[in-house]
GROMACS .gro file of C-alpha atoms in nm:
model
  507
    1MET     CA    1  -2.765  -0.950   2.071
    2SER     CA    2  -2.924  -1.130   1.781
    3SER     CA    3  -3.160  -1.411   1.879
    4GLY     CA    4  -3.023  -1.593   1.600
    5VAL     CA    5  -2.620  -1.596   1.472
    6GLU     CA    6  -2.459  -1.828   1.207
    7SER     CA    7  -2.075  -1.821   1.290
    8ASP     CA    8  -1.817  -1.996   0.987
    9GLY     CA    9  -1.463  -2.024   1.199
   10VAL     CA   10  -1.117  -2.065   1.044
   11ILE     CA   11  -0.855  -2.136   1.373
   12ALA     CA   12  -0.590  -2.056   1.293
   13ALA     CA   13  -0.268  -2.218   1.135
   14ALA     CA   14   0.031  -2.184   1.409
   15VAL     CA   15  -0.261  -2.396   1.601
   16MET     CA   16  -0.326  -2.676   1.416
   17LEU     CA   17  -0.034  -2.832   1.457
   18PRO     CA   18  -0.002  -3.244   1.489
   19VAL     CA   19   0.171  -3.339   1.862
   20GLY     CA   20   0.488  -3.286   1.860
   21LEU     CA   21   0.527  -2.957   1.665
   22THR     CA   22   0.589  -2.663   1.721
   23VAL     CA   23   0.460  -2.350   1.634
   24GLY     CA   24   0.737  -2.215   1.418
   25ALA     CA   25   0.734  -2.486   1.204
   26ALA     CA   26   0.385  -2.277   1.123
   27LEU     CA   27   0.598  -1.961   1.120
   28GLY     CA   28   0.796  -2.056   0.810
   29ALA     CA   29   1.122  -2.096   0.789
   30GLY     CA   30   1.179  -1.721   0.737
   31TRP     CA   31   1.049  -1.676   1.153
   32LEU     CA   32   1.357  -1.995   1.222
   33ALA     CA   33   1.570  -1.764   1.133
   34TRP     CA   34   1.464  -1.455   1.242
   35GLN     CA   35   1.401  -1.606   1.596
   36ALA     CA   36   1.778  -1.752   1.534
   37GLY     CA   37   1.887  -1.430   1.420
   38LYS     CA   38   2.090  -1.582   1.178
   39LEU     CA   39   1.879  -1.442   0.921
   40VAL     CA   40   2.059  -1.359   0.581
   41ILE     CA   41   2.021  -1.099   0.388
   42GLU     CA   42   2.172  -1.001   0.038
   43ALA     CA   43   2.219  -0.627  -0.030
   44ASN     CA   44   2.445  -0.483  -0.321
   45ARG     CA   45   2.275  -0.444  -0.566
   46ALA     CA   46   2.534  -0.156  -0.722
   47ALA     CA   47   2.569  -0.458  -1.014
   48ASP     CA   48   2.203  -0.407  -1.097
   49ARG     CA   49   2.202  -0.077  -1.063
   50GLN     CA   50   2.538  -0.039  -1.308
   51ILE     CA   51   2.371  -0.298  -1.591
   52ALA     CA   52   2.073  -0.112  -1.583
   53GLU     CA   53   2.269   0.324  -1.620
   54LYS     CA   54   2.439   0.144  -1.911
   55LYS     CA   55   2.136   0.042  -2.021
   56ARG     CA   56   2.010   0.323  -1.953
   57GLN     CA   57   2.311   0.557  -2.139
   58LEU     CA   58   2.299   0.431  -2.455
   59GLU     CA   59   1.881   0.479  -2.438
   60GLU     CA   60   2.009   0.876  -2.362
   61ALA     CA   61   2.235   0.920  -2.628
   62ALA     CA   62   2.029   1.014  -2.872
   63MET     CA   63   1.776   1.217  -2.625
   64HIS     CA   64   2.069   1.350  -2.496
   65ARG     CA   65   2.102   1.485  -2.888
   66LYS     CA   66   1.714   1.636  -2.937
   67ARG     CA   67   1.621   1.707  -2.629
   68SER     CA   68   1.950   1.999  -2.676
   69ALA     CA   69   1.726   2.096  -2.995
   70LEU     CA   70   1.421   2.129  -2.780
   71ALA     CA   71   1.556   2.410  -2.602
   72ALA     CA   72   1.730   2.596  -2.835
   73HIS     CA   73   1.502   2.588  -3.075
   74SER     CA   74   1.284   2.792  -2.764
   75GLN     CA   75   1.467   3.025  -2.691
   76LEU     CA   76   1.464   3.126  -2.981
   77VAL     CA   77   1.134   3.114  -3.001
   78ASP     CA   78   1.101   3.303  -2.661
   79MET     CA   79   1.430   3.525  -2.873
   80CYS     CA   80   1.149   3.626  -3.151
   81THR     CA   81   0.842   3.634  -2.961
   82GLN     CA   82   1.022   3.904  -2.668
   83LEU     CA   83   1.139   4.097  -3.045
   84LEU     CA   84   0.753   4.111  -3.206
   85SER     CA   85   0.597   4.229  -2.831
   86GLN     CA   86   0.874   4.462  -2.784
   87ILE     CA   87   0.889   4.647  -3.231
   88ASP     CA   88   0.455   4.613  -3.144
   89GLY     CA   89   0.526   4.850  -2.873
   90ASN     CA   90   0.793   5.032  -2.988
   91SER     CA   91   0.642   5.374  -3.218
   92ALA     CA   92   1.040   5.475  -3.284
   93THR     CA   93   1.013   5.134  -3.528
   94ALA     CA   94   0.776   5.304  -3.742
   95SER     CA   95   0.968   5.592  -3.800
   96ILE     CA   96   1.279   5.372  -3.835
   97LEU     CA   97   1.093   5.114  -4.080
   98ASP     CA   98   0.817   5.156  -4.360
   99PHE     CA   99   0.542   4.986  -4.373
  100ALA     CA  100   0.636   4.702  -4.609
  101GLU     CA  101   1.012   4.606  -4.437
  102LEU     CA  102   0.793   4.644  -4.081
  103GLU     CA  103   0.530   4.425  -4.249
  104ARG     CA  104   0.777   4.138  -4.346
  105LEU     CA  105   1.006   4.124  -4.005
  106ARG     CA  106   0.724   4.090  -3.780
  107THR     CA  107   0.562   3.779  -4.041
  108GLU     CA  108   0.916   3.571  -4.042
  109LEU     CA  109   0.918   3.628  -3.699
  110HIS     CA  110   0.580   3.529  -3.647
  111ASN     CA  111   0.690   3.280  -3.894
  112ILE     CA  112   1.031   3.138  -3.703
  113CYS     CA  113   0.741   3.242  -3.344
  114HIS     CA  114   0.437   2.880  -3.449
  115GLU     CA  115   0.752   2.648  -3.685
  116SER     CA  116   0.588   2.279  -3.600
  117ILE     CA  117   0.823   2.061  -3.452
  118PRO     CA  118   0.914   1.781  -3.565
  119GLU     CA  119   0.964   1.437  -3.431
  120ASP     CA  120   1.332   1.394  -3.560
  121VAL     CA  121   1.640   1.510  -3.345
  122ILE     CA  122   1.785   1.677  -3.762
  123GLN     CA  123   1.477   1.847  -3.915
  124ILE     CA  124   1.495   2.025  -3.550
  125GLU     CA  125   1.839   2.066  -3.556
  126SER     CA  126   1.747   2.186  -3.926
  127LEU     CA  127   1.436   2.349  -3.758
  128ASN     CA  128   1.681   2.580  -3.503
  129SER     CA  129   1.977   2.687  -3.795
  130LEU     CA  130   1.677   2.792  -4.052
  131GLY     CA  131   1.559   3.000  -3.745
  132PHE     CA  132   1.868   3.160  -3.661
  133LEU     CA  133   2.046   3.206  -3.940
  134LYS     CA  134   1.735   3.384  -4.048
  135LEU     CA  135   1.686   3.616  -3.754
  136GLU     CA  136   2.055   3.685  -3.818
  137LYS     CA  137   1.943   3.857  -4.180
  138MET     CA  138   1.728   4.086  -3.979
  139VAL     CA  139   1.995   4.199  -3.767
  140ALA     CA  140   2.233   4.262  -4.066
  141LYS     CA  141   1.944   4.474  -4.165
  142GLN     CA  142   1.820   4.579  -3.908
  143GLN     CA  143   2.114   4.676  -3.707
  144TYR     CA  144   1.911   4.864  -3.419
  145LEU     CA  145   1.816   4.509  -3.319
  146SER     CA  146   2.125   4.366  -3.191
  147SER     CA  147   2.045   4.655  -2.880
  148LEU     CA  148   1.715   4.548  -2.782
  149GLN     CA  149   1.723   4.386  -2.388
  150ILE     CA  150   1.586   4.088  -2.431
  151GLU     CA  151   1.407   4.051  -2.002
  152SER     CA  152   1.472   3.716  -1.788
  153ASN     CA  153   1.163   3.424  -1.797
  154SER     CA  154   1.057   3.289  -1.521
  155ALA     CA  155   1.405   3.057  -1.441
  156GLY     CA  156   1.641   3.372  -1.406
  157LEU     CA  157   1.713   3.299  -1.831
  158TYR     CA  158   1.844   3.521  -2.029
  159ARG     CA  159   2.006   3.768  -1.709
  160GLY     CA  160   1.898   4.079  -1.836
  161LEU     CA  161   2.124   4.072  -2.140
  162SER     CA  162   2.112   4.221  -2.535
  163LEU     CA  163   1.971   4.020  -2.841
  164ALA     CA  164   2.330   4.045  -2.988
  165ASP     CA  165   2.439   3.877  -2.696
  166LEU     CA  166   2.266   3.619  -2.606
  167MET     CA  167   2.286   3.587  -3.031
  168LEU     CA  168   2.622   3.507  -2.980
  169ASP     CA  169   2.593   3.222  -2.679
  170MET     CA  170   2.314   3.069  -2.950
  171LYS     CA  171   2.572   3.101  -3.180
  172VAL     CA  172   2.813   2.931  -3.008
  173ALA     CA  173   2.566   2.639  -2.924
  174ILE     CA  174   2.448   2.540  -3.255
  175ALA     CA  175   2.815   2.475  -3.375
  176ALA     CA  176   2.919   2.294  -3.100
  177MET     CA  177   2.588   2.084  -3.186
  178LYS     CA  178   2.680   2.045  -3.579
  179ILE     CA  179   3.029   1.877  -3.408
  180GLN     CA  180   2.848   1.598  -3.190
  181ALA     CA  181   2.622   1.496  -3.474
  182THR     CA  182   2.927   1.455  -3.651
  183ASP     CA  183   3.032   1.293  -3.374
  184GLY     CA  184   3.361   1.585  -3.360
  185LYS     CA  185   3.433   1.532  -3.735
  186ASP     CA  186   3.332   1.875  -3.813
  187VAL     CA  187   3.661   2.041  -3.665
  188ARG     CA  188   3.690   2.356  -3.931
  189THR     CA  189   3.647   2.637  -3.637
  190ALA     CA  190   3.866   2.712  -3.484
  191ASP     CA  191   3.646   2.928  -3.179
  192PRO     CA  192   3.807   2.690  -2.787
  193ILE     CA  193   3.492   2.862  -2.706
  194VAL     CA  194   3.310   2.613  -2.948
  195LEU     CA  195   3.535   2.310  -2.861
  196GLU     CA  196   3.450   2.372  -2.472
  197ARG     CA  197   3.035   2.369  -2.491
  198VAL     CA  198   3.136   2.020  -2.754
  199LYS     CA  199   3.314   1.883  -2.437
  200LEU     CA  200   3.070   2.091  -2.158
  201ASN     CA  201   2.784   1.901  -2.323
  202GLU     CA  202   2.912   1.616  -2.376
  203LYS     CA  203   2.941   1.564  -1.984
  204LEU     CA  204   2.682   1.693  -1.932
  205ALA     CA  205   2.439   1.445  -2.146
  206ARG     CA  206   2.642   1.220  -1.861
  207VAL     CA  207   2.611   1.355  -1.608
  208THR     CA  208   2.218   1.393  -1.634
  209VAL     CA  209   2.160   1.032  -1.765
  210ARG     CA  210   2.262   0.895  -1.414
  211THR     CA  211   2.128   1.195  -1.236
  212MET     CA  212   1.738   1.059  -1.437
  213ALA     CA  213   1.912   0.694  -1.288
  214ALA     CA  214   1.908   0.808  -0.956
  215LEU     CA  215   1.602   0.920  -1.016
  216GLU     CA  216   1.377   0.639  -1.092
  217TYR     CA  217   1.575   0.436  -0.892
  218ILE     CA  218   1.472   0.603  -0.592
  219ALA     CA  219   1.080   0.661  -0.697
  220GLU     CA  220   1.118   0.271  -0.713
  221LEU     CA  221   1.196   0.251  -0.365
  222SER     CA  222   0.986   0.430  -0.188
  223SER     CA  223   0.703   0.314  -0.452
  224SER     CA  224   0.743  -0.061  -0.403
  225TYR     CA  225   0.898  -0.064  -0.086
  226GLY     CA  226   0.805   0.301   0.095
  227LEU     CA  227   1.171   0.505   0.193
  228SER     CA  228   1.217   0.609   0.580
  229ALA     CA  229   1.166   0.952   0.644
  230SER     CA  230   1.577   0.952   0.749
  231SER     CA  231   1.642   0.916   0.350
  232ARG     CA  232   1.297   1.104   0.238
  233ALA     CA  233   1.457   1.438   0.375
  234TRP     CA  234   1.800   1.316   0.196
  235PHE     CA  235   1.727   1.253  -0.110
  236HIS     CA  236   1.457   1.629  -0.116
  237SER     CA  237   1.704   1.786   0.010
  238CYS     CA  238   1.963   1.692  -0.195
  239PHE     CA  239   1.769   1.628  -0.577
  240ASN     CA  240   1.446   1.863  -0.451
  241GLY     CA  241   1.385   2.083  -0.804
  242VAL     CA  242   1.726   1.939  -0.979
  243ASP     CA  243   1.510   1.909  -1.283
  244GLU     CA  244   1.496   2.224  -1.333
  245GLN     CA  245   1.816   2.237  -1.298
  246ILE     CA  246   1.921   2.040  -1.581
  247ARG     CA  247   1.685   2.238  -1.790
  248VAL     CA  248   1.837   2.563  -1.712
  249LEU     CA  249   2.174   2.347  -1.812
  250TYR     CA  250   2.010   2.260  -2.216
  251MET     CA  251   2.029   2.635  -2.265
  252PRO     CA  252   2.158   2.771  -2.498
  253SER     CA  253   2.186   3.139  -2.306
  254THR     CA  254   2.362   2.875  -2.038
  255SER     CA  255   2.713   3.043  -2.056
  256ASN     CA  256   3.003   2.749  -2.071
  257ALA     CA  257   3.174   2.926  -1.694
  258ASP     CA  258   2.795   2.806  -1.537
  259LEU     CA  259   2.748   2.502  -1.701
  260LYS     CA  260   3.099   2.416  -1.607
  261LYS     CA  261   2.921   2.476  -1.189
  262GLY     CA  262   2.548   2.301  -1.290
  263ILE     CA  263   2.740   1.993  -1.368
  264LYS     CA  264   2.959   2.022  -1.066
  265ARG     CA  265   2.652   2.077  -0.857
  266LEU     CA  266   2.482   1.753  -1.028
  267GLU     CA  267   2.907   1.599  -1.046
  268GLY     CA  268   2.899   1.640  -0.555
  269LEU     CA  269   2.432   1.535  -0.529
  270LEU     CA  270   2.591   1.221  -0.760
  271GLU     CA  271   2.888   1.141  -0.489
  272GLN     CA  272   2.612   1.153  -0.247
  273TYR     CA  273   2.374   0.965  -0.375
  274ASP     CA  274   2.690   0.666  -0.482
  275MET     CA  275   2.797   0.684  -0.034
  276LEU     CA  276   2.403   0.689   0.107
  277ILE     CA  277   2.225   0.509  -0.198
  278PRO     CA  278   2.465   0.132  -0.032
  279SER     CA  279   2.285   0.201   0.309
  280ILE     CA  280   1.933   0.264   0.176
  281GLU     CA  281   1.937  -0.045  -0.048
  282SER     CA  282   2.091  -0.293   0.206
  283ASP     CA  283   1.779  -0.170   0.428
  284GLN     CA  284   1.543  -0.218   0.147
  285LYS     CA  285   1.633  -0.600   0.107
  286LYS     CA  286   1.660  -0.598   0.502
  287PHE     CA  287   1.272  -0.446   0.468
  288VAL     CA  288   1.211  -0.666   0.185
  289VAL     CA  289   1.308  -0.976   0.367
  290LEU     CA  290   1.181  -0.926   0.700
  291TYR     CA  291   0.829  -0.772   0.553
  292GLN     CA  292   0.811  -1.217   0.399
  293VAL     CA  293   0.885  -1.335   0.709
  294TYR     CA  294   0.613  -1.104   0.871
  295VAL     CA  295   0.303  -1.205   0.632
  296ASP     CA  296   0.439  -1.596   0.664
  297ALA     CA  297   0.367  -1.485   1.080
  298SER     CA  298   0.057  -1.301   0.976
  299LYS     CA  299  -0.052  -1.583   0.786
  300ALA     CA  300   0.004  -1.833   1.054
  301LEU     CA  301  -0.074  -1.651   1.390
  302GLY     CA  302  -0.455  -1.595   1.183
  303GLU     CA  303  -0.327  -1.259   1.159
  304SER     CA  304  -0.458  -1.001   0.917
  305VAL     CA  305  -0.125  -0.853   0.694
  306GLU     CA  306  -0.114  -0.479   0.614
  307SER     CA  307   0.086  -0.365   0.365
  308MET     CA  308   0.370  -0.312   0.259
  309LYS     CA  309   0.365   0.073   0.224
  310SER     CA  310   0.162   0.124   0.617
  311PHE     CA  311   0.496   0.032   0.728
  312LYS     CA  312   0.688   0.406   0.730
  313SER     CA  313   1.012   0.220   0.881
  314LEU     CA  314   1.211  -0.075   0.919
  315LYS     CA  315   1.129  -0.004   1.301
  316ALA     CA  316   0.762   0.015   1.278
  317LEU     CA  317   0.848  -0.355   1.113
  318GLU     CA  318   1.040  -0.490   1.379
  319GLU     CA  319   0.841  -0.383   1.628
  320ARG     CA  320   0.512  -0.621   1.451
  321LEU     CA  321   0.757  -0.839   1.455
  322LEU     CA  322   0.836  -0.812   1.806
  323PHE     CA  323   0.416  -0.869   1.836
  324LEU     CA  324   0.394  -1.168   1.650
  325LYS     CA  325   0.653  -1.247   1.861
  326LYS     CA  326   0.429  -1.277   2.129
  327ARG     CA  327   0.132  -1.377   1.988
  328SER     CA  328   0.298  -1.699   1.873
  329GLU     CA  329   0.399  -1.805   2.294
  330LYS     CA  330   0.020  -1.776   2.333
  331ALA     CA  331  -0.039  -1.959   2.005
  332GLN     CA  332   0.227  -2.176   2.152
  333GLU     CA  333   0.054  -2.230   2.506
  334CYS     CA  334  -0.291  -2.328   2.267
  335ALA     CA  335  -0.094  -2.561   1.997
  336GLU     CA  336  -0.053  -2.824   2.322
  337ILE     CA  337  -0.405  -2.782   2.394
  338TYR     CA  338  -0.553  -2.849   2.048
  339GLN     CA  339  -0.293  -3.148   2.043
  340LYS     CA  340  -0.421  -3.302   2.349
  341LEU     CA  341  -0.766  -3.208   2.265
  342GLY     CA  342  -0.857  -3.279   1.886
  343PRO     CA  343  -1.065  -2.927   1.676
  344ALA     CA  344  -1.436  -2.949   1.770
  345ALA     CA  345  -1.347  -3.051   2.173
  346TYR     CA  346  -1.080  -2.728   2.159
  347ILE     CA  347  -1.318  -2.521   1.984
  348CYS     CA  348  -1.605  -2.626   2.272
  349TYR     CA  349  -1.408  -2.546   2.554
  350ALA     CA  350  -1.244  -2.200   2.361
  351TRP     CA  351  -1.605  -2.073   2.337
  352ASP     CA  352  -1.666  -2.152   2.688
  353GLN     CA  353  -1.445  -1.958   2.867
  354GLU     CA  354  -1.503  -1.697   2.651
  355LEU     CA  355  -1.862  -1.676   2.732
  356ARG     CA  356  -1.805  -1.792   3.087
  357ALA     CA  357  -1.571  -1.433   3.105
  358LEU     CA  358  -1.844  -1.243   3.038
  359GLY     CA  359  -2.075  -1.334   3.295
  360TYR     CA  360  -2.261  -1.675   3.089
  361VAL     CA  361  -2.377  -1.886   3.335
  362VAL     CA  362  -2.379  -2.261   3.199
  363HIS     CA  363  -2.668  -2.436   3.266
  364THR     CA  364  -2.689  -2.712   3.498
  365ARG     CA  365  -2.756  -3.081   3.333
  366LYS     CA  366  -3.080  -3.030   3.584
  367ASP     CA  367  -3.180  -2.707   3.495
  368ILE     CA  368  -3.119  -2.828   3.060
  369ALA     CA  369  -3.317  -3.153   3.114
  370GLU     CA  370  -3.621  -2.973   3.276
  371MET     CA  371  -3.622  -2.750   2.979
  372ALA     CA  372  -3.631  -2.987   2.761
  373ARG     CA  373  -3.746  -3.290   2.860
  374HIS     CA  374  -3.476  -3.444   2.801
  375LYS     CA  375  -3.129  -3.582   2.979
  376PRO     CA  376  -2.835  -3.494   2.744
  377GLN     CA  377  -2.536  -3.736   2.721
  378HIS     CA  378  -2.164  -3.540   2.804
  379ALA     CA  379  -1.914  -3.550   2.477
  380HIS     CA  380  -1.584  -3.727   2.618
  381LEU     CA  381  -1.212  -3.700   2.502
  382GLY     CA  382  -1.083  -4.080   2.634
  383GLU     CA  383  -1.235  -4.067   2.957
  384SER     CA  384  -1.285  -3.724   3.016
  385LYS     CA  385  -1.578  -3.480   3.016
  386LEU     CA  386  -1.649  -3.212   2.746
  387PRO     CA  387  -1.788  -2.863   2.888
  388PHE     CA  388  -2.051  -2.999   2.608
  389TYR     CA  389  -2.341  -3.224   2.565
  390HIS     CA  390  -2.407  -3.476   2.209
  391TRP     CA  391  -2.658  -3.247   1.982
  392ASN     CA  392  -2.710  -3.512   1.745
  393ASN     CA  393  -2.442  -3.742   1.544
  394ASP     CA  394  -2.211  -3.494   1.465
  395ASP     CA  395  -2.277  -3.219   1.665
  396LEU     CA  396  -2.225  -3.069   2.039
  397THR     CA  397  -2.346  -2.751   2.183
  398GLN     CA  398  -2.386  -2.600   2.555
  399LEU     CA  399  -2.659  -2.369   2.747
  400TYR     CA  400  -2.596  -2.066   2.969
  401SER     CA  401  -2.824  -1.848   3.134
  402MET     CA  402  -2.777  -1.442   3.050
  403THR     CA  403  -3.074  -1.354   3.218
  404SER     CA  404  -3.252  -1.597   3.474
  405GLU     CA  405  -3.607  -1.665   3.243
  406CYS     CA  406  -3.295  -1.602   3.016
  407SER     CA  407  -3.040  -1.874   2.784
  408LEU     CA  408  -2.845  -1.885   2.527
  409GLN     CA  409  -2.786  -2.233   2.297
  410VAL     CA  410  -2.429  -2.294   2.157
  411ILE     CA  411  -2.381  -2.601   1.855
  412VAL     CA  412  -2.058  -2.641   1.749
  413HIS     CA  413  -2.114  -2.825   1.383
  414ASP     CA  414  -1.846  -3.089   1.292
  415ASP     CA  415  -1.692  -2.768   1.052
  416GLY     CA  416  -1.586  -2.557   1.293
  417SER     CA  417  -1.895  -2.340   1.188
  418VAL     CA  418  -2.144  -2.306   1.527
  419THR     CA  419  -2.490  -2.118   1.599
  420MET     CA  420  -2.627  -1.982   1.897
  421GLN     CA  421  -2.936  -1.891   1.947
  422ALA     CA  422  -3.120  -1.695   2.216
  423ILE     CA  423  -3.408  -1.919   2.401
  424SER     CA  424  -3.648  -1.693   2.633
  425ASP     CA  425  -4.036  -1.771   2.819
  426ALA     CA  426  -3.912  -1.365   2.985
  427ASP     CA  427  -4.238  -1.168   2.859
  428ASP     CA  428  -4.130  -1.063   2.517
  429ASN     CA  429  -3.985  -0.708   2.560
  430GLU     CA  430  -3.814  -0.799   2.867
  431ALA     CA  431  -3.670  -1.080   2.579
  432LYS     CA  432  -3.617  -0.800   2.323
  433ALA     CA  433  -3.452  -0.563   2.620
  434VAL     CA  434  -3.192  -0.878   2.762
  435GLN     CA  435  -3.140  -1.008   2.328
  436SER     CA  436  -3.063  -0.651   2.236
  437GLY     CA  437  -2.849  -0.545   2.513
  438HIS     CA  438  -2.679  -0.821   2.469
  439CYS     CA  439  -2.572  -0.772   2.113
  440SER     CA  440  -2.210  -0.542   2.128
  441LEU     CA  441  -2.082  -0.818   2.295
  442LEU     CA  442  -2.034  -1.002   1.984
  443SER     CA  443  -1.832  -0.867   1.847
  444LYS     CA  444  -1.632  -0.877   2.139
  445LEU     CA  445  -1.719  -1.245   2.223
  446HIS     CA  446  -1.548  -1.295   1.805
  447GLU     CA  447  -1.221  -1.083   1.938
  448ASN     CA  448  -1.169  -1.263   2.254
  449LEU     CA  449  -1.239  -1.557   2.049
  450ARG     CA  450  -0.943  -1.521   1.780
  451LYS     CA  451  -0.728  -1.283   2.024
  452ASN     CA  452  -0.680  -1.606   2.340
  453TRP     CA  453  -0.733  -1.874   2.129
  454PHE     CA  454  -0.655  -1.761   1.747
  455VAL     CA  455  -1.052  -1.951   1.597
  456MET     CA  456  -1.131  -1.616   1.318
  457TYR     CA  457  -1.485  -1.642   1.241
  458ASP     CA  458  -1.680  -1.497   1.008
  459TYR     CA  459  -2.050  -1.400   1.199
  460GLN     CA  460  -2.381  -1.346   1.094
  461GLU     CA  461  -2.681  -1.297   1.286
  462THR     CA  462  -3.032  -1.474   1.108
  463THR     CA  463  -3.305  -1.388   1.275
  464SER     CA  464  -3.393  -1.015   1.439
  465PRO     CA  465  -3.250  -1.014   1.828
  466ASP     CA  466  -3.712  -0.859   1.819
  467GLU     CA  467  -3.832  -1.181   1.720
  468VAL     CA  468  -3.790  -1.411   2.109
  469THR     CA  469  -3.817  -1.789   2.077
  470SER     CA  470  -3.971  -2.004   2.386
  471VAL     CA  471  -3.905  -2.276   2.521
  472ALA     CA  472  -4.140  -2.498   2.365
  473GLU     CA  473  -4.107  -2.330   2.055
  474TRP     CA  474  -3.717  -2.445   2.044
  475PHE     CA  475  -3.745  -2.739   2.151
  476GLY     CA  476  -4.035  -2.841   1.972
  477SER     CA  477  -3.851  -2.760   1.695
  478GLU     CA  478  -3.797  -2.959   1.347
  479ASP     CA  479  -3.419  -2.844   1.434
  480SER     CA  480  -3.399  -2.977   1.778
  481ALA     CA  481  -3.200  -3.273   1.777
  482TRP     CA  482  -3.306  -3.352   2.152
  483LYS     CA  483  -3.669  -3.470   2.190
  484PRO     CA  484  -3.828  -3.570   2.464
  485ASP     CA  485  -3.751  -3.874   2.679
  486ARG     CA  486  -4.023  -4.114   2.663
  487ASN     CA  487  -4.016  -4.189   3.107
  488ASP     CA  488  -4.086  -3.781   3.078
  489ILE     CA  489  -4.353  -3.738   2.838
  490ILE     CA  490  -4.556  -4.073   3.039
  491THR     CA  491  -4.443  -3.943   3.337
  492GLU     CA  492  -4.643  -3.569   3.264
  493GLN     CA  493  -4.935  -3.781   3.044
  494ARG     CA  494  -4.996  -3.936   3.496
  495ARG     CA  495  -4.871  -3.545   3.612
  496LYS     CA  496  -5.182  -3.372   3.392
  497SER     CA  497  -5.467  -3.652   3.462
  498LYS     CA  498  -5.447  -3.629   3.779
  499ASP     CA  499  -5.450  -3.261   3.810
  500GLU     CA  500  -5.815  -3.363   3.594
  501SER     CA  501  -5.894  -3.563   3.843
  502ARG     CA  502  -5.839  -3.367   4.119
  503ALA     CA  503  -5.994  -3.097   3.904
  504LYS     CA  504  -6.295  -3.273   3.833
  505GLN     CA  505  -6.377  -3.423   4.242
  506SER     CA  506  -6.359  -3.059   4.398
  507GLN     CA  507  -6.603  -2.981   4.174
   0.00000   0.00000   0.00000
C-alpha cells in the first residue's frame, strides 16, 4: 500500500435520496414503466420510410438516366478496346487493309476509348450516339469486323457474342434512351423490342431506387443501433452482391429477357424486405427506448455506461437491465441506511465495514490515546456513537492496524473525499514490506465500496510506499489535527524527571 492516498468520492444518486423516496424515483420514469411492464414503444416507422423513399425517387430520376448512359459508354469503350487488341494481334488484318486504312481504324477506335466523359448526362448520351455511329461506319466499311468475337469480362457479360450481336443490343439501348430522354415523345421507331426496353428501363429505375433506399436504411440502422445476428444474416443472404447485379442490368448487352429476370429478382428481395423490416424496426425502436432506460439507470446507480453498439442484441441489453434491477435492490438497502445516517456518517460506515472485511482491525480508543497522547472524541449521530472520531471541526477519522506496528489512518473530509495515511514504528524494511504488500488492496477496497455502498472514488497515491512515517512524525506534523493533551504532557515530563533523578541517585 502506498503510505499516502487521496480519494475523491461521489455517492451514487440512487442512494442519496431524501427520506421517503425510493430508488425507482432516481432511476427515472422509463425505469418505473419498464419495471411495471408498461413501457410504451411506438414502432411504426413505415410512413417516414415512404416519405424518404418518395424524395429519393425524385432525386434518383436524373441519376438513373446518367447511370444508363455511363453503363452504355463503358460497354462501348470495352468493345472498341477489344477490337483494337484483336486488330493489333491478328496478322491477317494487314493483308485485308492497307497501312493507311489500318492506321485510320486504330485512330478512330483509340479516340472513342480515350474521350473524356462529361458530367452532363445529355452530353454523355450524345457522346455514346456519336461513338456508336462511328463504330457502325467502321463495321459497314470493314465487314469482317462484325464477325469478331468479344470476350466476356470478369462479370460474365457478353456471353462470347460477336461484335454484330453486341452492336444490335447497343442500338436497342441507345434508341430506348432517346425515347426516355424525350419523355416518351420520340416513338417514331416501330421496333417493339425498343419499346419493351423503354418500359423495362422505367421498371429498373423504380426497383433500383427502392433497393438503394433499402440498403441505406439497413446501413443506417446498423450504424446507429447495430443489428441482431439473425437480422444481419438475413440482410447478407438477401442483398449480398446486389450492387453488381444492378450494374449488370444497366449494361446494353443485357438482353430484355435477362433484364426482366433481374428486375423480378430484385422485386422478390424487396418483398422480403417489406415483410421483415417492420419486425426489425420494432426491435430497433424497443432497443433505443430500453437503451435510454439503461443509460439513466446506470448513471443513477454509478455504473459505467456502455455504448449502444457494445450490445450485440436486444437480449444482451435486457440482460444488462436485469443486472441493474438487482443493483437497484441493493441500492434501496443502502439508501435506507443513508437516510438514517446522512452523507458523512454513511461514508464513514461504508469505509469501516469494508476495511474490517479486508482484515483491518480498528484501534481502540485506548490504543489511539497511547499513540497520539490525545483522547479522541467520538462523532455522534443523535445519541448514537459513530465508528469514527472528530479529527477537526469538519473531518472525521479512524485508525486501523495493518500489523502490530503498522497502522492506517483514514480521514473522511466533509466533501466526501478520503485521505489514507500509513503510520509505522516498525523497522523501515518491515514497514516498506507491509505497505507494498497491501498495495493491491487499494483497487479491491475501492471496488468494494462501489459495489457494496455505491460510493465511487478516483484515487491517487500521494506518497511512495517506500516512504515510512513514524507515529511521532505523523502526530507531531503540522497536518495533525490532534495535539497531545496538556495533562499527558505534564505527566510525561514528571515521569522523565523521576527517571532522571533515579539515574543520578544510582550513580
